[in-house]
Amino acid sequence: MKIPKELVQFLKKTTRIAVLTGAGISAESGLKTFRDAQDGHWSKYRPEDLATPQAFARDPRLVWDWYAMRRNKAAEASPNLGHFALVEMERHLNDFTLITQNVDGYHRQAGSKNVLELHGNIQKVKCYDGCGVVESWEEIDNEVPRCPNCNAYLRPDVVWFGESLSLGVINAAHKATLECQAFFSVGTSALVQPAASLAHTARQRGAIVVEINLDPTPLTSQVDFALHGMAGEILPKLVEKVWG
Ligand code: BV8
Ligand code: ZN
């Protein structure tokens, strides 16, 4: 995959960048994306059917176990070259914002500083009835752990479909998108709202929009540069060419 010369020249003069990432940037770490079919016992469920308040209300144990499985997978695997390339990119810029849809916590783990987790973080757990995040909990076999304060179920501290994103986080993401000179959309199918609208906001404001993705998406025809391939290969090459 060649990095277009005009993109390299433009980025060398850029000081303000916003990056949106999706499940595709963690695929090379071995974590399933939302579009991938799931493994084994989970293959009969669609993620979008499990990541909802209705699913948890109907079967808290099933949803708790799905997140426990994903939490363990994320703990066993680690960030990949795509995550580390974004850490390097941030080092060269005085105005860099990493907006992620991912809940695996890999960007912070890799060393990224200015990270906005639009959809929360599966390493964090909170009280279902609003007492807040609990630091630690004990996994009781065949039971969903309960809030030490009010005894309601605990739940993953993520934004489910149909739930609102935290205003502070989406406002910060919007601000970074309005101010950036270049906006990257990396490893996302650009379907989930309101995250998917950020690239269009950047474009409307005249930022250069770059998509790095394995497959074409609804965004592909609207970006200035569409780089098709693995984020773990393209990002390190791009960072090396521009800031190496
Ligand atoms: C909300 C956390 C307000 C949980 C997730 C319009 C406006 C507002 C809302 C909506 C709207 N239209 C529809 C809605 C509702 C809904 C929505 O967007 N539905 C979609 C499906 C149409 N949105 C919401 O509900 C949001 N809430 O708007 O609140 C509100 C409130 C009340 C009433 C009304 C409105 C909340 C959305 C957040 C949901 N939570 N995650 C969890 O993770 O379990 S979203 C979840 O799915 C992920 O976090 C991720 O964001 C998304 C999956 O998307 P991707 O990350 O893109 O992953 P995907 O697998 O799809 O794609 C991977 C891509 O990577 C692929 O293209 C592939 O080609 C590529 N790839 C693969 N390998 C590689 C690669 N690329 C590069 N390199 C590789 N190696
Ligand atoms: Zn509670």
XYZ file of N, CA and C and ligand atoms in Angstrom:
813
model
N 0.877 -1.190 0.000
C 0.000 0.000 0.000
C 0.911 1.236 0.000
N 0.824 2.028 -1.075
C 1.635 3.244 -1.114
C 0.906 4.383 -0.417
N 1.633 5.202 0.338
C 1.011 6.393 0.933
C 1.128 7.526 -0.096
N -0.019 8.101 -0.539
C 0.043 9.133 -1.588
C 0.964 10.298 -1.185
N 1.806 10.740 -2.119
C 2.789 11.811 -1.852
C 2.097 13.093 -1.384
N 0.982 13.410 -2.043
C 0.339 14.688 -1.672
C -0.186 14.622 -0.224
N -0.577 13.406 0.230
C -1.045 13.290 1.624
C 0.139 13.505 2.564
N 1.283 12.891 2.236
C 2.484 13.045 3.083
C 2.869 14.521 3.165
N 2.891 15.208 2.006
C 3.255 16.644 1.988
C 2.289 17.452 2.861
N 0.981 17.173 2.728
C -0.021 17.933 3.505
C 0.190 17.703 5.006
N 0.376 16.423 5.389
C 0.470 16.107 6.830
C 1.731 16.709 7.454
N 2.788 16.865 6.650
C 4.034 17.444 7.192
C 3.797 18.884 7.671
N 2.779 19.531 7.091
C 2.499 20.936 7.450
C 1.349 21.019 8.464
N 0.806 19.844 8.864
C -0.395 19.831 9.716
C -0.016 19.877 11.192
N -0.784 20.633 11.984
C -0.507 20.666 13.437
C -1.702 20.175 14.260
N -2.891 20.093 13.620
C -4.097 19.698 14.385
C -4.764 18.498 13.697
N -4.753 17.347 14.390
C -5.315 16.106 13.821
C -6.300 15.487 14.794
N -7.414 14.960 14.252
C -8.357 14.141 15.033
C -8.433 12.778 14.351
N -8.450 11.727 15.180
C -8.512 10.360 14.652
C -9.698 9.652 15.297
N -10.548 9.031 14.479
C -11.638 8.181 14.987
C -11.257 6.737 14.694
N -11.282 5.882 15.738
C -10.994 4.460 15.483
C -12.200 3.597 15.835
N -12.236 2.434 15.184
C -13.274 1.436 15.443
C -12.621 0.081 15.641
N -13.464 -0.938 15.729
C -13.014 -2.294 16.090
C -11.915 -2.805 15.166
N -11.824 -2.291 13.949
C -10.825 -2.781 12.986
C -9.407 -2.561 13.431
N -9.157 -1.522 14.279
C -7.767 -1.284 14.695
C -7.337 -2.316 15.740
N -8.314 -2.978 16.384
C -7.960 -4.017 17.371
C -8.039 -5.415 16.769
N -8.461 -5.495 15.503
C -8.589 -6.822 14.864
C -7.233 -7.528 14.834
N -6.151 -6.773 14.574
C -4.830 -7.410 14.462
C -4.275 -7.794 15.831
N -5.004 -7.382 16.885
C -4.629 -7.856 18.227
C -5.334 -9.181 18.509
N -6.237 -9.545 17.565
C -6.969 -10.797 17.749
C -8.340 -10.600 18.362
N -8.751 -9.326 18.575
C -10.101 -9.104 19.139
C -11.112 -9.053 17.993
N -12.244 -9.681 18.199
C -13.289 -9.730 17.167
C -13.833 -8.333 16.906
N -14.111 -8.039 15.628
C -14.814 -6.782 15.360
C -16.316 -7.065 15.478
N -17.099 -6.033 15.401
C -18.554 -6.201 15.529
C -19.125 -6.904 14.318
N -18.434 -6.758 13.165
C -18.958 -7.389 11.933
C -18.499 -8.842 11.852
N -17.408 -9.187 12.562
C -16.940 -10.592 12.519
C -17.996 -11.497 13.140
N -18.065 -12.703 12.652
C -18.944 -13.675 13.332
C -18.265 -14.006 14.669
N -19.067 -14.322 15.649
C -18.485 -14.632 16.954
C -18.164 -16.121 17.042
N -17.350 -16.448 18.088
C -16.872 -17.842 18.221
C -17.813 -18.690 19.065
N -17.722 -19.989 18.839
C -18.275 -20.981 19.759
C -19.676 -20.655 20.246
N -19.797 -20.709 21.571
C -21.098 -20.526 22.249
C -21.747 -19.208 21.827
N -20.868 -18.178 21.521
C -21.442 -16.855 21.224
C -21.828 -16.736 19.759
N -21.539 -17.769 18.948
C -21.777 -17.611 17.506
C -23.268 -17.454 17.209
N -24.133 -17.874 18.146
C -25.569 -17.778 17.833
C -26.130 -16.398 18.204
N -25.241 -15.512 18.711
C -25.752 -14.179 19.074
C -25.117 -13.106 18.203
N -25.893 -12.053 17.886
C -25.313 -10.901 17.169
C -24.926 -9.849 18.215
N -23.717 -9.288 18.123
C -23.300 -8.290 19.125
C -24.332 -7.185 19.324
N -24.910 -6.717 18.212
C -25.843 -5.582 18.393
C -27.089 -6.007 19.176
N -27.328 -7.339 19.263
C -28.482 -7.780 20.064
C -28.109 -7.921 21.538
N -26.815 -8.095 21.800
C -26.382 -8.263 23.204
C -26.031 -6.916 23.827
N -25.566 -5.971 23.012
C -25.120 -4.669 23.556
C -26.310 -3.715 23.677
N -27.339 -4.154 24.418
C -28.540 -3.309 24.594
C -29.077 -3.451 26.021
N -29.758 -2.399 26.534
C -30.362 -2.500 27.874
C -31.430 -3.600 27.928
N -32.111 -3.794 26.787
C -33.175 -4.812 26.747
C -32.574 -6.202 26.976
N -31.445 -6.454 26.307
C -30.805 -7.783 26.447
C -30.399 -8.005 27.898
N -29.871 -6.950 28.540
C -29.425 -7.123 29.927
C -30.635 -7.329 30.847
N -31.715 -6.581 30.587
C -32.922 -6.712 31.428
C -33.496 -8.126 31.265
N -33.432 -8.638 30.039
C -34.031 -9.953 29.753
C -33.172 -11.067 30.338
N -31.841 -10.945 30.194
C -30.974 -12.034 30.660
C -29.636 -11.462 31.128
N -29.615 -10.876 32.342
C -28.406 -10.196 32.832
C -27.177 -11.117 32.831
N -27.390 -12.346 33.148
C -26.296 -13.308 33.253
C -25.619 -13.507 31.897
N -26.446 -13.644 30.822
C -25.915 -13.863 29.462
C -25.069 -12.659 29.049
N -25.607 -11.466 29.274
C -24.898 -10.243 28.841
C -23.650 -10.040 29.704
N -23.780 -10.294 31.034
C -22.601 -10.158 31.906
C -21.492 -11.107 31.429
N -21.862 -12.347 31.094
C -20.857 -13.347 30.680
C -20.210 -12.957 29.351
N -21.003 -12.343 28.453
C -20.441 -11.937 27.144
C -19.363 -10.873 27.360
N -19.672 -9.932 28.288
C -18.668 -8.887 28.556
C -17.470 -9.450 29.326
N -17.709 -10.402 30.245
C -16.620 -11.013 30.991
C -15.687 -11.725 30.011
N -16.261 -12.397 29.004
C -15.458 -13.101 27.990
C -14.626 -12.068 27.207
N -15.264 -10.969 26.809
C -14.550 -9.949 26.026
C -13.487 -9.248 26.870
N -13.804 -9.049 28.163
C -12.835 -8.404 29.079
C -11.599 -9.298 29.199
N -11.848 -10.621 29.336
C -10.715 -11.550 29.471
C -9.894 -11.594 28.183
N -10.583 -11.596 27.027
C -9.880 -11.634 25.732
C -8.986 -10.393 25.611
N -9.537 -9.250 26.008
C -8.763 -7.998 25.886
C -7.577 -8.033 26.848
N -7.781 -8.653 28.016
C -6.689 -8.731 29.004
C -5.596 -9.668 28.500
N -5.991 -10.722 27.774
C -5.006 -11.711 27.284
C -4.238 -11.174 26.072
N -4.877 -10.360 25.261
C -4.222 -9.841 24.044
C -3.595 -8.489 24.361
N -3.065 -7.836 23.373
C -2.437 -6.520 23.638
C -2.534 -5.621 22.412
N -2.289 -4.333 22.624
C -2.345 -3.391 21.495
C -1.378 -3.807 20.384
N -1.663 -3.378 19.145
C -0.797 -3.772 18.024
C -0.131 -2.547 17.392
N 0.580 -2.769 16.304
C 1.369 -1.691 15.672
C 0.506 -0.503 15.260
N -0.767 -0.748 15.001
C -1.660 0.369 14.642
C -1.836 1.307 15.832
N -2.066 0.729 17.019
C -2.210 1.546 18.242
C -0.912 2.318 18.508
N 0.213 1.642 18.368
C 1.496 2.296 18.695
C 1.837 3.397 17.685
N 1.408 3.217 16.439
C 1.661 4.265 15.429
C 0.902 5.545 15.805
N -0.286 5.379 16.386
C -1.069 6.571 16.791
C -0.437 7.241 18.011
N 0.231 6.444 18.873
C 0.961 7.039 20.014
C 2.085 7.922 19.463
N 2.767 7.389 18.458
C 3.887 8.115 17.815
C 3.378 9.385 17.126
N 2.241 9.262 16.438
C 1.672 10.434 15.730
C 1.384 11.538 16.755
N 0.798 11.174 17.886
C 0.437 12.174 18.922
C 1.675 12.912 19.412
N 2.824 12.186 19.469
C 4.074 12.805 19.973
C 4.532 13.955 19.081
N 4.193 13.871 17.799
C 4.703 14.881 16.845
C 3.752 16.060 16.687
N 2.608 16.036 17.369
C 1.606 17.090 17.121
C 1.257 17.799 18.414
N 1.063 19.119 18.365
C 0.663 19.767 19.614
C -0.850 19.760 19.791
N -1.585 19.302 18.753
C -3.039 19.275 18.921
C -3.565 17.986 18.291
N -3.654 16.952 19.127
C -4.040 15.610 18.639
C -5.131 15.053 19.548
N -6.230 14.588 18.943
C -7.313 13.961 19.724
C -7.630 12.592 19.131
N -7.621 11.572 20.004
C -7.951 10.221 19.572
C -9.343 9.885 20.082
N -10.283 9.790 19.152
C -11.685 9.493 19.489
C -11.903 8.025 19.155
N -12.214 7.205 20.156
C -12.378 5.789 19.832
C -13.768 5.279 20.155
N -14.274 4.407 19.291
C -15.542 3.712 19.528
C -15.268 2.435 20.315
N -14.009 2.046 20.390
C -13.653 0.778 21.013
C -13.739 0.871 22.537
N -14.051 -0.245 23.139
C -14.212 -0.293 24.599
C -13.121 -1.148 25.235
N -12.095 -1.536 24.409
C -11.049 -2.458 24.910
C -9.952 -1.735 25.695
N -9.938 -0.419 25.676
C -8.943 0.307 26.478
C -7.540 0.269 25.891
N -7.383 -0.242 24.671
C -6.043 -0.450 24.097
C -5.299 0.839 23.771
N -5.991 1.890 23.422
C -5.274 3.125 23.059
C -4.531 3.689 24.269
N -5.195 3.756 25.418
C -4.535 4.259 26.645
C -3.423 3.291 27.036
N -3.716 1.997 26.915
C -2.735 0.972 27.286
C -1.479 1.107 26.412
N -1.658 1.500 25.163
C -0.504 1.624 24.243
C 0.285 2.903 24.531
N -0.350 3.862 25.244
C 0.353 5.091 25.600
C -0.249 6.362 25.019
N -1.382 6.242 24.310
C -2.043 7.467 23.809
C -2.524 8.284 24.993
N -2.388 9.619 24.904
C -2.732 10.471 26.049
C -4.152 11.030 25.925
N -4.397 11.759 24.816
C -5.671 12.464 24.696
C -6.697 11.558 24.005
N -7.304 10.665 24.809
C -8.220 9.643 24.271
C -9.649 9.920 24.737
N -10.583 9.924 23.811
C -12.011 10.061 24.161
C -12.685 8.722 23.874
N -13.148 8.045 24.946
C -13.795 6.735 24.761
C -15.300 6.960 24.603
N -15.729 7.105 23.352
C -17.136 7.447 23.074
C -18.091 6.436 23.705
N -17.720 5.168 23.673
C -18.667 4.111 24.076
C -18.268 3.439 25.378
N -17.388 4.076 26.155
C -17.035 3.531 27.468
C -15.876 2.552 27.389
N -15.784 1.716 28.427
C -14.616 0.842 28.571
C -15.026 -0.424 29.315
N -14.799 -1.594 28.697
C -15.275 -2.840 29.328
C -14.456 -3.207 30.552
N -13.285 -2.551 30.768
C -12.540 -2.874 31.998
C -13.251 -2.229 33.201
N -14.182 -1.295 32.919
C -14.869 -0.607 34.033
C -16.283 -1.172 34.190
N -16.718 -1.253 35.468
C -18.041 -1.815 35.793
C -18.757 -0.803 36.688
N -20.063 -0.669 36.491
C -20.793 0.306 37.321
C -22.109 -0.297 37.808
N -22.687 0.375 38.802
C -23.967 -0.061 39.365
C -25.065 0.190 38.338
N -25.944 -0.775 38.151
C -27.049 -0.652 37.199
C -27.985 0.494 37.602
N -28.075 0.728 38.908
C -29.017 1.757 39.372
C -28.358 3.097 39.672
N -27.128 3.301 39.135
C -26.616 4.655 39.173
C -25.741 5.066 40.336
N -25.281 4.071 41.175
C -24.396 4.483 42.283
C -23.034 4.883 41.752
N -22.712 4.507 40.484
C -21.403 4.889 39.937
C -20.521 3.671 39.685
N -19.275 3.965 39.249
C -18.330 2.895 38.886
C -17.821 2.228 40.163
N -17.714 0.892 40.120
C -17.119 0.203 41.273
C -15.721 -0.245 40.881
N -14.757 -0.045 41.773
C -13.354 -0.348 41.446
C -13.124 -1.852 41.309
N -13.692 -2.596 42.247
C -13.431 -4.048 42.146
C -14.705 -4.780 42.530
N -14.806 -5.961 42.067
C -15.992 -6.781 42.343
C -15.534 -8.233 42.327
N -16.284 -9.118 42.964
C -15.830 -10.510 42.867
C -16.774 -11.272 41.947
N -16.183 -12.033 41.034
C -16.994 -12.841 40.099
C -17.520 -14.035 40.894
N -18.811 -14.091 41.084
C -19.406 -15.246 41.773
C -19.962 -16.166 40.682
N -19.577 -17.445 40.722
C -20.041 -18.363 39.673
C -21.558 -18.298 39.494
N -21.970 -18.252 38.226
C -23.398 -18.274 37.873
C -24.210 -17.146 38.496
N -23.504 -16.099 38.910
C -24.258 -14.963 39.477
C -23.756 -13.673 38.836
N -24.627 -12.700 38.612
C -24.156 -11.367 38.201
C -23.824 -10.617 39.499
N -22.590 -10.121 39.617
C -22.206 -9.428 40.854
C -23.129 -8.238 41.153
N -23.240 -7.900 42.433
C -24.167 -6.829 42.834
C -23.410 -5.639 43.423
N -24.063 -4.490 43.332
C -23.485 -3.242 43.822
C -23.322 -3.331 45.345
N -22.105 -3.040 45.849
C -21.885 -3.123 47.303
C -22.716 -2.077 48.062
N -23.178 -1.071 47.327
C -23.879 0.024 47.980
C -25.389 -0.214 48.043
N -25.980 -0.649 46.898
C -27.453 -0.752 46.894
C -27.944 -2.125 46.476
N -26.990 -3.023 46.189
C -27.308 -4.416 45.867
C -27.960 -4.633 44.499
N -28.065 -3.553 43.686
C -28.561 -3.740 42.303
C -27.485 -4.471 41.506
N -27.850 -4.997 40.343
C -26.850 -5.664 39.489
C -25.732 -4.681 39.123
N -24.528 -5.230 38.916
C -23.467 -4.444 38.283
C -23.597 -4.651 36.777
N -23.056 -3.690 35.995
C -23.116 -3.806 34.528
C -21.823 -3.211 33.954
N -21.472 -3.562 32.721
C -20.259 -2.956 32.137
C -20.475 -1.453 31.938
N -19.399 -0.686 32.133
C -19.518 0.775 31.987
C -19.325 1.151 30.515
N -20.240 0.666 29.681
C -20.208 0.953 28.238
C -21.542 1.576 27.839
N -21.574 2.202 26.650
C -22.810 2.800 26.116
C -23.479 1.758 25.231
N -24.644 1.276 25.616
C -25.354 0.292 24.796
C -26.143 0.981 23.691
N -26.554 0.226 22.684
C -27.397 0.804 21.633
C -28.685 1.322 22.289
N -29.056 2.543 21.917
C -30.273 3.136 22.504
C -29.945 3.987 23.714
N -28.692 3.885 24.226
C -28.285 4.729 25.365
C -27.536 5.955 24.841
N -27.628 7.035 25.584
C -26.946 8.264 25.149
C -25.480 8.209 25.526
N -24.662 8.824 24.676
C -23.247 8.956 25.003
C -23.104 10.055 26.059
N -22.011 10.011 26.806
C -21.806 11.060 27.806
C -21.622 12.400 27.066
N -22.360 13.403 27.472
C -22.345 14.706 26.790
C -20.936 15.290 26.723
N -20.230 15.200 27.835
C -18.866 15.765 27.883
C -17.987 15.148 26.814
N -18.106 13.839 26.652
C -17.239 13.125 25.706
C -17.624 13.462 24.269
N -18.913 13.445 23.968
C -19.305 13.710 22.571
C -19.072 15.173 22.213
N -19.199 16.062 23.192
C -18.904 17.490 22.911
C -17.419 17.690 22.637
N -16.572 17.011 23.429
C -15.118 17.127 23.209
C -14.742 16.554 21.843
N -15.399 15.450 21.471
C -15.114 14.829 20.164
C -15.526 15.781 19.041
N -16.663 16.425 19.251
C -17.185 17.359 18.244
C -16.240 18.564 18.107
N -15.774 19.054 19.236
C -14.861 20.232 19.246
C -13.577 19.878 18.493
N -13.007 18.723 18.787
C -11.759 18.304 18.115
C -12.004 18.152 16.616
N -13.173 17.654 16.261
C -13.518 17.450 14.844
C -13.672 18.790 14.125
N -14.227 19.778 14.832
C -14.407 21.114 14.231
C -13.071 21.814 14.058
N -12.095 21.526 14.937
C -10.839 22.290 14.929
C -9.728 21.634 14.121
N -9.896 20.351 13.769
C -8.757 19.652 13.147
C -8.549 20.082 11.697
N -7.286 19.908 11.247
C -6.998 20.175 9.823
C -7.084 18.872 9.030
N -6.850 17.748 9.756
C -6.942 16.422 9.120
C -7.714 15.502 10.060
N -8.651 14.698 9.479
C -9.475 13.757 10.262
C -9.261 12.365 9.685
N -8.855 11.426 10.544
C -8.663 10.038 10.096
C -9.819 9.186 10.606
N -10.347 8.322 9.745
C -11.334 7.311 10.159
C -10.653 5.965 9.969
N -10.372 5.255 11.087
C -9.527 4.051 11.012
C -10.268 2.830 11.566
N -10.419 1.794 10.737
C -10.947 0.507 11.219
C -12.372 0.583 11.709
N -13.201 1.355 10.987
C -14.608 1.416 11.384
C -15.499 1.339 10.145
N -16.624 0.649 10.333
C -17.568 0.485 9.205
C -18.412 1.740 9.031
N -18.178 2.733 9.881
C -18.818 4.054 9.739
C -20.352 3.935 9.687
N -20.902 3.069 10.526
C -22.358 2.857 10.552
C -22.989 3.376 11.837
N -22.244 3.294 12.951
C -22.845 3.590 14.256
C -22.852 5.103 14.491
N -24.011 5.582 14.884
C -24.186 7.005 15.193
C -24.108 7.211 16.704
N -23.752 8.397 17.195
C -23.367 9.581 16.402
C -21.895 9.585 15.959
N -21.113 8.540 16.250
C -19.684 8.531 15.869
C -19.497 8.731 14.368
N -20.366 8.065 13.582
C -20.165 8.080 12.125
C -20.374 9.479 11.533
N -21.010 10.373 12.291
C -21.263 11.710 11.694
C -20.033 12.618 11.804
N -19.061 12.218 12.649
C -17.906 13.102 12.879
C -17.107 13.357 11.605
N -16.920 12.321 10.785
C -16.130 12.500 9.547
C -16.811 13.505 8.627
N -18.143 13.466 8.592
C -18.877 14.408 7.721
C -18.750 15.831 8.251
N -18.767 15.961 9.566
C -18.579 17.299 10.174
C -17.202 17.848 9.811
N -16.197 16.980 9.863
C -14.830 17.411 9.527
C -14.769 17.858 8.069
N -15.379 17.101 7.209
C -15.376 17.412 5.768
C -16.070 18.740 5.493
N -17.233 18.907 6.160
C -18.001 20.154 5.933
C -17.166 21.377 6.303
N -16.280 21.176 7.245
C -15.470 22.304 7.708
C -14.190 22.448 6.898
N -14.004 21.561 5.933
C -12.835 21.726 5.058
C -11.591 21.015 5.522
N -11.734 20.104 6.529
C -10.558 19.308 6.924
C -10.324 18.261 5.837
N -9.066 17.796 5.737
C -8.748 16.684 4.832
C -9.168 15.413 5.564
N -9.971 14.548 4.921
C -10.443 13.321 5.574
C -9.757 12.115 4.937
N -9.180 11.266 5.792
C -8.452 10.068 5.357
C -9.116 8.841 5.969
N -9.456 7.852 5.133
C -10.008 6.606 5.674
C -8.953 5.510 5.534
N -8.712 4.784 6.635
C -7.815 3.616 6.595
C -8.669 2.437 7.044
N -9.020 1.556 6.121
C -9.963 0.486 6.433
C -9.749 -0.702 5.491
N -10.100 -1.911 6.007
C -9.897 -3.092 5.172
C -10.909 -3.144 4.035
N -12.172 -2.806 4.352
C -13.231 -2.861 3.335
C -13.771 -1.470 3.049
N -14.410 -1.294 1.876
C -15.062 -0.001 1.606
C -16.206 0.214 2.609
N -16.528 1.463 2.887
C -17.626 1.787 3.817
C -18.462 2.909 3.180
N -19.581 3.281 3.812
C -20.389 4.395 3.266
C -19.592 5.711 3.210
N -18.473 5.750 3.920
C -17.669 6.984 3.949
C -16.685 7.028 2.766
N -16.318 5.855 2.259
C -15.188 5.758 1.310
C -15.293 6.737 0.137
N -16.505 6.867 -0.407
C -16.649 7.709 -1.610
C -16.573 9.200 -1.272
N -16.559 9.533 0.027
C -16.613 10.948 0.387
C -15.302 11.465 0.970
N -14.286 10.609 1.059
C -13.051 11.060 1.730
C -12.056 11.565 0.692
N -11.065 12.307 1.177
C -10.019 12.807 0.266
C -9.025 11.706 -0.067
N -8.707 10.838 0.904
C -7.777 9.724 0.670
C -8.363 8.465 1.304
N -8.566 7.422 0.503
C -9.064 6.133 1.021
C -7.926 5.128 0.899
N -7.352 4.732 2.051
C -6.216 3.790 2.040
C -6.756 2.437 2.492
N -6.883 1.491 1.550
C -7.483 0.207 1.896
C -6.411 -0.789 2.294
N -6.558 -1.361 3.478
C -5.607 -2.367 3.947
C -5.647 -2.435 5.460
N -4.616 -3.089 6.026
C -4.586 -3.313 7.484
C -4.033 -2.057 8.185
N -4.746 -1.633 9.209
C -4.305 -0.435 9.950
C -2.906 -0.644 10.531
N -2.623 -1.881 10.966
C -1.329 -2.190 11.586
C -0.166 -2.103 10.614
N -0.477 -2.078 9.322
C 0.592 -1.926 8.306
C 0.637 -0.480 7.791
N -0.547 0.076 7.510
C -0.599 1.406 6.872
C -0.178 2.516 7.843
N -0.694 2.467 9.082
C -0.413 3.568 10.026
C 1.084 3.721 10.312
N 1.815 2.606 10.625
C 3.249 2.781 10.884
C 3.998 3.361 9.669
N 3.560 2.928 8.468
C 4.222 3.410 7.242
C 3.963 4.921 7.073
N 2.709 5.308 7.316
C 2.336 6.721 7.144
C 3.091 7.587 8.160
N 3.143 7.134 9.401
C 3.806 7.931 10.454
C 5.295 8.058 10.139
N 5.883 6.956 9.644
C 7.316 6.959 9.304
C 7.588 7.959 8.161
N 6.713 7.927 7.138
C 6.911 8.793 5.958
C 6.767 10.267 6.321
N 5.773 10.563 7.188
C 5.483 11.979 7.469
C 6.388 12.532 8.562
N 6.550 11.750 9.662
C 7.277 12.295 10.826
C 8.562 11.547 11.130
N 8.888 10.539 10.297
C 10.058 9.673 10.599
C 11.362 10.452 10.486
C -27.426 7.207 20.743
C -20.291 -0.322 23.192
C -28.910 8.901 21.457
C -20.898 -1.614 23.586
C -21.245 0.344 21.032
C -28.928 8.333 14.429
C -28.605 9.198 15.452
C -28.454 8.718 16.744
C -28.620 7.352 17.022
C -28.939 6.508 15.992
C -29.104 6.982 14.710
N -29.422 5.933 13.924
C -29.428 4.814 14.663
C -29.190 5.129 15.938
C -29.146 4.178 17.040
C -27.761 3.576 17.232
C -27.039 3.275 15.938
O -26.142 3.993 15.547
N -27.409 2.197 15.293
C -26.704 1.808 14.082
C -26.442 0.318 14.123
C -27.528 2.251 12.906
N -26.934 4.476 17.998
C -27.047 4.451 19.327
O -27.885 3.776 19.913
C -26.086 5.314 20.133
N -26.849 6.067 21.099
O -27.377 7.644 19.643
O -28.079 7.821 21.799
C -30.254 8.372 21.644
C -30.617 7.935 22.908
C -31.912 7.471 23.104
C -32.822 7.423 22.030
C -32.416 7.838 20.760
C -31.131 8.295 20.544
C -25.129 4.446 20.936
C -24.179 3.741 20.003
C -23.103 3.043 20.850
C -23.395 1.554 20.889
N -22.305 0.864 21.619
N -20.247 -0.209 21.733
C -20.017 -2.778 23.224
O -18.961 -2.576 22.584
O -20.410 -3.883 23.560
S -21.110 0.436 19.366
C -20.162 -0.888 18.877
O -20.470 -1.163 17.533
C -18.699 -0.602 18.874
O -18.284 0.198 19.942
C -18.493 0.073 17.568
O -18.664 1.445 17.682
C -19.627 -0.442 16.746
C -19.058 -1.354 15.695
O -18.562 -0.505 14.761
P -17.043 -0.593 14.284
O -16.153 -0.170 15.386
O -17.017 0.164 13.023
O -16.751 -2.109 14.035
P -17.257 -2.940 12.813
O -17.051 -4.360 13.162
O -18.609 -2.456 12.421
O -16.270 -2.532 11.610
C -14.916 -2.855 11.663
C -14.306 -2.296 10.413
O -12.905 -2.513 10.487
C -14.801 -2.982 9.159
O -15.183 -2.003 8.213
C -13.576 -3.761 8.650
O -13.453 -3.708 7.242
C -12.432 -2.996 9.259
N -11.269 -3.811 9.582
C -11.229 -5.085 10.034
N -9.936 -5.441 10.259
C -9.168 -4.362 9.955
C -10.005 -3.318 9.529
N -9.538 -2.116 9.146
C -8.202 -1.928 9.195
N -7.325 -2.876 9.597
C -7.774 -4.097 9.980
N -6.889 -5.031 10.387
Zn -25.804 0.732 43.479
